[in-house]
Coordinates of C-alpha atoms and ligand atoms in Angstrom, one line a residue:
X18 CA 14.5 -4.0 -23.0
X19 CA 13.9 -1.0 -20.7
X20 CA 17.4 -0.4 -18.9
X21 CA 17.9 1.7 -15.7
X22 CA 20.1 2.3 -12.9
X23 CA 17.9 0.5 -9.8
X24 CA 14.9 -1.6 -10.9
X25 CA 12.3 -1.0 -8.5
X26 CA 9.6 -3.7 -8.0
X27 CA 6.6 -1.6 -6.5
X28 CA 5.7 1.9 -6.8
X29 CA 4.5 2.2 -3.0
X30 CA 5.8 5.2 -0.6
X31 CA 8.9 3.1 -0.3
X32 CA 9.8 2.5 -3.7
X33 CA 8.5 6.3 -5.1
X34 CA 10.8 7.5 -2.4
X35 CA 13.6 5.4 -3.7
X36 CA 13.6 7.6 -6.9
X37 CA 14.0 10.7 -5.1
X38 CA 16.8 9.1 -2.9
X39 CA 18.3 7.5 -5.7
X40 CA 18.2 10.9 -7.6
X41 CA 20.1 12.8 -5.6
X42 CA 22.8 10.1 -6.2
X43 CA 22.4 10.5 -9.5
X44 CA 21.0 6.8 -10.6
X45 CA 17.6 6.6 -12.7
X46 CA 15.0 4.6 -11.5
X47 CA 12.4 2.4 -13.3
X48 CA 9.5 1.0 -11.1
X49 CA 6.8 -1.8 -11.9
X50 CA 3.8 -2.1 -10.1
X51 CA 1.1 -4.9 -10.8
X52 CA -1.7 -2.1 -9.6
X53 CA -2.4 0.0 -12.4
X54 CA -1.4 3.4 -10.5
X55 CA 1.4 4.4 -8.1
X56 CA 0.9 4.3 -4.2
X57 CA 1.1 0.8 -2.9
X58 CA -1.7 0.3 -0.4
X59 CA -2.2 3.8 0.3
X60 CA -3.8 4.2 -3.0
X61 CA -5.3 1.1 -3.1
X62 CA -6.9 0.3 0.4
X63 CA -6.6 3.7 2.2
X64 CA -6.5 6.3 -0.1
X65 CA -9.2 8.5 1.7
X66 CA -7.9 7.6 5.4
X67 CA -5.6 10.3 7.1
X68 CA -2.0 9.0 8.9
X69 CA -0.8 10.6 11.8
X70 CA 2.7 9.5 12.0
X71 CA 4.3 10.8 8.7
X72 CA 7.1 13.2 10.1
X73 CA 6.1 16.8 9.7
X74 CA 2.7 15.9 8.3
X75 CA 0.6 16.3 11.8
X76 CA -1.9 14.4 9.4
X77 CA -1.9 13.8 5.7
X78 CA -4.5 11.4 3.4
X79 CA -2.6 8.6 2.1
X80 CA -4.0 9.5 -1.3
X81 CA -2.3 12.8 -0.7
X82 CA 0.9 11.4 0.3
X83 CA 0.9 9.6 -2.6
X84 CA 1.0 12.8 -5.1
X85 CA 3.6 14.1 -2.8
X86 CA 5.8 11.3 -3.7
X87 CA 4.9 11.5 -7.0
X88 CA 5.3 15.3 -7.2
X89 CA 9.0 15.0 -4.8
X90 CA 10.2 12.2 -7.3
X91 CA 9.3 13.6 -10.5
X92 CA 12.5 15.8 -11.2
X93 CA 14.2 12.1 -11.4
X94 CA 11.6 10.9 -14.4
X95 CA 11.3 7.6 -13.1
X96 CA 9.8 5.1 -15.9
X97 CA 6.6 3.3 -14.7
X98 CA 5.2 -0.4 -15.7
X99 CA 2.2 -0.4 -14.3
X100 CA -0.4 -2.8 -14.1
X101 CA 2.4 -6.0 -15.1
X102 CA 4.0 -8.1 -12.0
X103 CA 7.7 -8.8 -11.5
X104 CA 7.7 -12.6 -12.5
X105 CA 11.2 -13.7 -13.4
X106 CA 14.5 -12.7 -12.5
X107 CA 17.7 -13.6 -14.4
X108 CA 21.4 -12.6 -13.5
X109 CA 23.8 -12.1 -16.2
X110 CA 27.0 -12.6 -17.1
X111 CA 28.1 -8.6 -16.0
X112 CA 26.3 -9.2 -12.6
X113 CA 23.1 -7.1 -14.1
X114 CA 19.1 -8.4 -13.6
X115 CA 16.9 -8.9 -16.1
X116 CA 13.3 -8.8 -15.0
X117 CA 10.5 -10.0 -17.0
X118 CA 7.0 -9.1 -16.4
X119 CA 3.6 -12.0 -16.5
X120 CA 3.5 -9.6 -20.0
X121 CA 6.3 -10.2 -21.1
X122 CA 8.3 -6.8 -20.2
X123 CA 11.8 -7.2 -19.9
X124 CA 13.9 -4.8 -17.7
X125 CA 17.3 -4.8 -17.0
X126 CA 19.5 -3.2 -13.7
X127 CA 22.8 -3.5 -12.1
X128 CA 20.5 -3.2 -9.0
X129 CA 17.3 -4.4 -8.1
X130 CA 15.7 -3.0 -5.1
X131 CA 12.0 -5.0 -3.8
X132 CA 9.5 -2.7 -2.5
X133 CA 7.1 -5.3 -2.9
X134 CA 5.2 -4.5 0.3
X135 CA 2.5 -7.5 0.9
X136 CA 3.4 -8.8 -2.3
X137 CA 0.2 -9.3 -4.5
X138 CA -2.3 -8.9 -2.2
X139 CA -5.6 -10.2 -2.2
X140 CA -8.8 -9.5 0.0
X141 CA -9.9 -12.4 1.7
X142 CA -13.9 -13.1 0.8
X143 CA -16.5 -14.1 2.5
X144 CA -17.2 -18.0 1.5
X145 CA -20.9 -16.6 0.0
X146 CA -21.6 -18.8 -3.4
X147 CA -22.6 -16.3 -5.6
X148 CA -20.3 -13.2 -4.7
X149 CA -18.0 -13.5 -7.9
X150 CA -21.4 -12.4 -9.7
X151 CA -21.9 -9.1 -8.2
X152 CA -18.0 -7.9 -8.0
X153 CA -17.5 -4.4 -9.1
X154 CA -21.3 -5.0 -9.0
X155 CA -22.1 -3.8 -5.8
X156 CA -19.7 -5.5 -4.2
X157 CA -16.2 -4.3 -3.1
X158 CA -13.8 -5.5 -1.2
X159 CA -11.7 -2.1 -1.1
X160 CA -12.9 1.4 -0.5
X161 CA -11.5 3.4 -3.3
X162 CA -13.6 6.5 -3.9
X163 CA -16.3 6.8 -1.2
X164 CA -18.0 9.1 -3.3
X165 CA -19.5 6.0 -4.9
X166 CA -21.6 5.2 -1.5
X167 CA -23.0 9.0 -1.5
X168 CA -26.6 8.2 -0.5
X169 CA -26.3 5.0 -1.4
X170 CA -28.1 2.0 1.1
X171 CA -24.7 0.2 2.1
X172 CA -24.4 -3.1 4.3
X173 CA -20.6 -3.4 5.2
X174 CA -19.4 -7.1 7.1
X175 CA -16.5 -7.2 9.3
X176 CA -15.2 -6.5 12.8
X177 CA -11.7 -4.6 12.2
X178 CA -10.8 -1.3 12.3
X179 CA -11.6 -1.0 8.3
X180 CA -14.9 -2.0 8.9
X181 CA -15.6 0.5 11.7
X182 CA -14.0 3.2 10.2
X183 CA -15.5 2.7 7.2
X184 CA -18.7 2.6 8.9
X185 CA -18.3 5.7 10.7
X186 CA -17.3 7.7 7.7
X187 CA -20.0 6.6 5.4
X188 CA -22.3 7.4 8.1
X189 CA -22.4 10.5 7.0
X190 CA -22.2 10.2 2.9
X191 CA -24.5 7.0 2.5
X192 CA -28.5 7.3 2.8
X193 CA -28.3 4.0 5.2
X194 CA -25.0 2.4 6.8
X195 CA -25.4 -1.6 8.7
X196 CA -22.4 -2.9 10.3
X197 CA -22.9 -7.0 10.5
X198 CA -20.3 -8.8 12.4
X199 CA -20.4 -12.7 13.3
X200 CA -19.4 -11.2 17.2
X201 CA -20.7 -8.8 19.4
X202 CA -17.3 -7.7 20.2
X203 CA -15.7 -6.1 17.7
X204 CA -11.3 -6.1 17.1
X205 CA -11.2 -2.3 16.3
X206 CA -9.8 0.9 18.4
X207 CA -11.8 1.6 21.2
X208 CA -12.5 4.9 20.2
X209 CA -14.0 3.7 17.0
X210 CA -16.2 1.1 18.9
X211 CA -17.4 3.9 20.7
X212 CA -18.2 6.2 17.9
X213 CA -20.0 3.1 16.4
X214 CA -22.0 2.8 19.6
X215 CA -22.8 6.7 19.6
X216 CA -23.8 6.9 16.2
X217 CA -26.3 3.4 16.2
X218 CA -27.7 5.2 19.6
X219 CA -28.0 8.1 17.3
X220 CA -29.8 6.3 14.7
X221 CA -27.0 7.0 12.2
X222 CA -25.7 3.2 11.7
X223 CA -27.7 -0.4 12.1
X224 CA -25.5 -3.0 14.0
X225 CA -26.3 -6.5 13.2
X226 CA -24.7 -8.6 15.6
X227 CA -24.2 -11.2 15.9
X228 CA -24.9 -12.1 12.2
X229 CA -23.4 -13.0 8.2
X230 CA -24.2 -12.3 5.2
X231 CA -24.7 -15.9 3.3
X232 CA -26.4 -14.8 0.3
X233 CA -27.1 -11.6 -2.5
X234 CA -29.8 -10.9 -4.2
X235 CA -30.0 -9.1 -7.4
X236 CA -30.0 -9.8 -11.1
X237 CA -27.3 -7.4 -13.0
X238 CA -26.4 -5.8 -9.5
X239 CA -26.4 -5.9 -5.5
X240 CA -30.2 -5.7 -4.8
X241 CA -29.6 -7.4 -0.9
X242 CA -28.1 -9.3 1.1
X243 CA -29.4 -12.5 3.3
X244 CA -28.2 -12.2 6.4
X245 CA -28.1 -15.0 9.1
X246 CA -28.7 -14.1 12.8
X247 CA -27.6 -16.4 15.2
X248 CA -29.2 -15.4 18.7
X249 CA -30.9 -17.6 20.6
X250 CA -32.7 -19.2 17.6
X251 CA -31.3 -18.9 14.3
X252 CA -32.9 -17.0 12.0
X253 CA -32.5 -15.4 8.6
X254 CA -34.2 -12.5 6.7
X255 CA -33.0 -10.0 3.8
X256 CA -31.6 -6.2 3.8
X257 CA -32.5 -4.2 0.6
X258 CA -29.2 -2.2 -0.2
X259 CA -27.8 -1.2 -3.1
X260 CA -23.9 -2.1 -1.8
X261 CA -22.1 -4.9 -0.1
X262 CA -18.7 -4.0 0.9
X263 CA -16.8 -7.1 3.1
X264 CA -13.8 -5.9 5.2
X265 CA -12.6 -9.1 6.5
X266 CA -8.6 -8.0 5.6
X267 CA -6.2 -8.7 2.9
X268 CA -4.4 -12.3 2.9
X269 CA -0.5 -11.1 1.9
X270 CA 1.3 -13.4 -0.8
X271 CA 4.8 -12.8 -1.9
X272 CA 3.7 -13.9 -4.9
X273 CA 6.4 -15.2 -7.9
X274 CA 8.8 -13.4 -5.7
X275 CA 9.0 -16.1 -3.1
X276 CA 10.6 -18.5 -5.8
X277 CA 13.5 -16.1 -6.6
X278 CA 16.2 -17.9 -4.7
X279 CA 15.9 -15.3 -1.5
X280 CA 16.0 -16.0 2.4
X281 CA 12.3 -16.5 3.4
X282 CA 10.6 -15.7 6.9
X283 CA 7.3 -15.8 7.8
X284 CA 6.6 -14.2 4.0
X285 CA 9.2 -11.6 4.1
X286 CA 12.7 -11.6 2.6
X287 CA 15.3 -11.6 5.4
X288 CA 18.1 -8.6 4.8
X289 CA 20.4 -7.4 6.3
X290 CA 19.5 -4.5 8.6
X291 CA 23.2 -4.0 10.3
X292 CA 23.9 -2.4 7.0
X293 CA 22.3 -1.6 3.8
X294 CA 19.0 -4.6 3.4
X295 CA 20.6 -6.4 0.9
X296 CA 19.3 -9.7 0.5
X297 CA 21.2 -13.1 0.1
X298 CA 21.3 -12.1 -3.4
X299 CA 24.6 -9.5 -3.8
X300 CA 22.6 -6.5 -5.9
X301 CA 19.1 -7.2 -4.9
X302 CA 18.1 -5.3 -2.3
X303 CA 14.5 -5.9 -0.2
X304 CA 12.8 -2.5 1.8
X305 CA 9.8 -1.2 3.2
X306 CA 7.1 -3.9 3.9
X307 CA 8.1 -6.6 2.4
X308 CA 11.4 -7.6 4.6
X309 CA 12.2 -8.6 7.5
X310 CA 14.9 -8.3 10.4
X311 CA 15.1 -8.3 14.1
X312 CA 12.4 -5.1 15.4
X313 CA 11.0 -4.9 12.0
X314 CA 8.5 -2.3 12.0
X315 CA 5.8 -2.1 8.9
X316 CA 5.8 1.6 8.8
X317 CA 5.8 3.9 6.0
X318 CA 8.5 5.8 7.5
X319 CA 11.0 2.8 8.3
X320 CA 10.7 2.3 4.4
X321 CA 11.7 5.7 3.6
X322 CA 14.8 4.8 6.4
X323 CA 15.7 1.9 4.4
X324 CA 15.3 2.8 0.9
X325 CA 17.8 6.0 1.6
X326 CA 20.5 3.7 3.0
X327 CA 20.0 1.1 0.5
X328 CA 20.7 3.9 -1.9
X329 CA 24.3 4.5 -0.5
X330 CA 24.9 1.1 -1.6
X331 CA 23.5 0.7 -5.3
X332 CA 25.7 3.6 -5.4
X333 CA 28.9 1.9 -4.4
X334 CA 27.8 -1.1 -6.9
X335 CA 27.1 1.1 -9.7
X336 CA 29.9 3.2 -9.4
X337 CA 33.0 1.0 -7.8
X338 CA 35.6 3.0 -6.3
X339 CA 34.4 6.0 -6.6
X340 CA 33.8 8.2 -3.5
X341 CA 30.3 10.1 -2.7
X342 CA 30.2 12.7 -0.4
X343 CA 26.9 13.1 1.6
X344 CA 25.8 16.8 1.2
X345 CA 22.5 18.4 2.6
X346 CA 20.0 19.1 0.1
X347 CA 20.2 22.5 1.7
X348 CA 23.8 22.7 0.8
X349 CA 24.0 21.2 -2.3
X350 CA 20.7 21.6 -3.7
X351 CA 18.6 19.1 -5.9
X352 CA 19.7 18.6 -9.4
X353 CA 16.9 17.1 -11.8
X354 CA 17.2 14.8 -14.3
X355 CA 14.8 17.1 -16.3
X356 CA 17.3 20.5 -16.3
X357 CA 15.1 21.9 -13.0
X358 CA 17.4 23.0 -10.2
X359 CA 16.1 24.0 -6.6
X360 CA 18.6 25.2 -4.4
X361 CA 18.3 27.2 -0.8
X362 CA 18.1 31.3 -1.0
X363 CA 22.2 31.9 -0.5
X364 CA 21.2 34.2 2.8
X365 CA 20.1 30.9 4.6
X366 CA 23.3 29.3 4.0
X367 CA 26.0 31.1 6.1
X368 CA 29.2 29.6 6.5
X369 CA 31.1 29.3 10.0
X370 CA 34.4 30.4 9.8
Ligands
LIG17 C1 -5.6 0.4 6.5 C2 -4.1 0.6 6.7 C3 -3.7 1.7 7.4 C4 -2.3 2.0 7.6 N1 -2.0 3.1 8.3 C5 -0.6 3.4 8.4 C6 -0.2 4.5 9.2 O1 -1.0 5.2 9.8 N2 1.1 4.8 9.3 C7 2.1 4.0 8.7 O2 3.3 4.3 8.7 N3 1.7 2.9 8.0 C8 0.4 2.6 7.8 N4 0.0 1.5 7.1 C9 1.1 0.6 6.6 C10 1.6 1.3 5.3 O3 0.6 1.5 4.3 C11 2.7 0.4 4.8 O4 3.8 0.3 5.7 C12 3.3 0.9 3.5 O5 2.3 1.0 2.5 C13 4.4 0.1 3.0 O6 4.9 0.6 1.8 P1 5.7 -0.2 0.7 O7 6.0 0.7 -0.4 O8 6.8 -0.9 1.4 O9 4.7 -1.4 0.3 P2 3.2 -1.2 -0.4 O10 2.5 0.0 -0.1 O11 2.5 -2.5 0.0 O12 3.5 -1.3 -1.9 C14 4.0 -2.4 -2.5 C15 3.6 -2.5 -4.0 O13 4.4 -3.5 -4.6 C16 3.5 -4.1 -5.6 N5 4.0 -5.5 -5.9 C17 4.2 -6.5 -5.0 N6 4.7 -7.6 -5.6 C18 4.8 -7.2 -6.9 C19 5.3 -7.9 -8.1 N7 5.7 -9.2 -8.1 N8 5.3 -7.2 -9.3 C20 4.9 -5.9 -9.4 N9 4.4 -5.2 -8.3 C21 4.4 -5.9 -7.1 C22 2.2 -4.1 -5.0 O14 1.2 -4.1 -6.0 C23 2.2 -2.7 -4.3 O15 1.6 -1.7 -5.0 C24 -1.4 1.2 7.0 C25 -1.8 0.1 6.2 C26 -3.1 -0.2 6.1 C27 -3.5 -1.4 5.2

């Protein structure tokens, strides 16, 4: 049984900032993740895309955000499961959690805090009968290390902003980019229409449109793709490339979570936002992504908001009646739980009288 303080179910930005949050209250965190690594979907659908909204961070790679967590929250030694989903969740006789794993992990907390995100998300596929056959063949559905496309002949299929983006960035690392879409119009920014537009002007990208991929061909991997073009006659014919990457989007599921006895809407847990995003479970908390209130915003930085007040209120569960006093970091400094102290230079600090 793997005991903490807060139980965290996802190791996204919201729940690795929980540790560091958490840690300055002085409550140990454990976090599973059903991914094999830390990061949520910044590590495992955008990892090489930059945001622009993180405060301070004019613009930072999710991928790098991701170690910054990881390097912010590591003087709290958080314990990882990794690669196991939250299935079950039992309350005990003391008001404490016990959380068992689809392997069979058990966990127990006096606080459980859901940082679930999406849930277990899953790309939707394109309905093509044999593309089980070529996955991690040549076929992905996530761009995790676009090293992998480095002059590489790649056909990519959809009409978001993934798809364009993607587009435009392998442009310049793949031997031979075509964008297919089933529309002429595409969803995406229109700055990244445009780009798309420069670059197939430029000779830099091949825009099938409109067209689908209905078929691969290969034997042990992606060889080509049959695409169908539907202009004024329909008509089909092949592209030799060595990768087919669809970006049609990821269909959210809450997953086992959704049978845990909490407040469902539109598949997120309803919380309390006037105070602390506790669910209709007293002890289990939901934040980031995967809750929901009035103005909800699916933000990175709303979950950093929410999982720093949620904190405050483990606190008070964990430790009834006893009083915490909010201190600045640069007042009080940052104790960890592995002997390191940082504090602010004295000189800094100066006292008003
Ligand atoms: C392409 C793209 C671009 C984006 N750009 C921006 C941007 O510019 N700025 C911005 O603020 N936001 C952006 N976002 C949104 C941002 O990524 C999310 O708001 C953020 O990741 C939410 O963090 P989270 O920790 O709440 O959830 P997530 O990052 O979704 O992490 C949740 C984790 O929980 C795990 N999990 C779920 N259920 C279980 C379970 N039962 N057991 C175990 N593990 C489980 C999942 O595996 C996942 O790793 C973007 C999103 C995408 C897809």
């Amino acid at each position: 049984m793997i005991k903490t303080d807060i139980l965290i179910i996802g190791a996204g930005p919201t729940g690795l900032f929980t540790v560091f949050e958490a840690g300055l209250l002085r409550l140990k965190c454990h976090l599973i993740d059903a991914l094999p690594q830390p990061g949520g979907q910044c590590s495992e659908i955008y990892p090489k895309k930059p945001i622009y909204d993180i405060p301070a961070y004019p613009e930072i790679l999710a991928g790098d955000l991701t170690d910054k967590l990881l390097e912010q929250c590591k003087q709290f030694e958080p314990g990882f499961t990794l690669g196991e989903r939250a299935d079950t969740i039992e309350k005990q006789e003391d008001a404490s959690f016990i959380v068992t794993t689809n392997k069979g992990t058990k966990h127990q907390a006096p606080v459980v805090a859901i940082a679930g995100g999406l849930g277990s998300f899953e790309p939707r596929k394109p309905l093509i009968h044999n593309i089980a056959n070529f996955e991690d063949k040549g076929v992905e559905y996530i761009i995790k290390d676009p090293e992998l496309y480095r002059n590489k002949r790649v056909v990519i299929a959809g009409g978001g902003d993934s798809a364009l983006d993607w587009s435009i960035f392998l442009s310049d690392v793949s031997s031979e980019v075509t964008l297919i879409h089933r529309r002429n119009e595409f969803r995406g920014h229109l700055d990244s229409v445009e780009k798309v537009q420069e670059l197939k002007n430029a000779g830099k990208i091949n825009l099938v449109t409109p067209a689908e991929v209905i078929g691969i061909l290969g034997d042990e991997k992606v060889a080509g793709v049959v695409v169908k073009q539907a202009e004024h006659i329909e008509k089909e014919f092949e592209i030799e490339c060595d990768h087919f990457i669809p970006l049609f989007g990821l269909s959210p599921k809450l997953g086992p979570i959704a049978n845990w006895g909490l407040e469902i809407e539109k598949n997120a847990i309803k919380v309390d936002n006037s105070l602390d995003y506790q669910t209709n479970i007293p002890g289990i908390f939901a934040i980031g992504d995967v809750n929901t209130y009035p103005g909800k915003l699916k933000l990175i930085l709303c979950g950093f908001h929410e999982a720093t007040l949620m904190c405050q209120s483990a606190y008070k569960i964990i430790n009834p009646g006893k009083r915490y006093v909010m201190k600045y970091t640069t007042v009080a400094g940052v104790d960890g739980f592995d002997g390191t102290r940082k504090e602010a230079p004295k000189a800094v600090v100066k006292k008003i009288e």
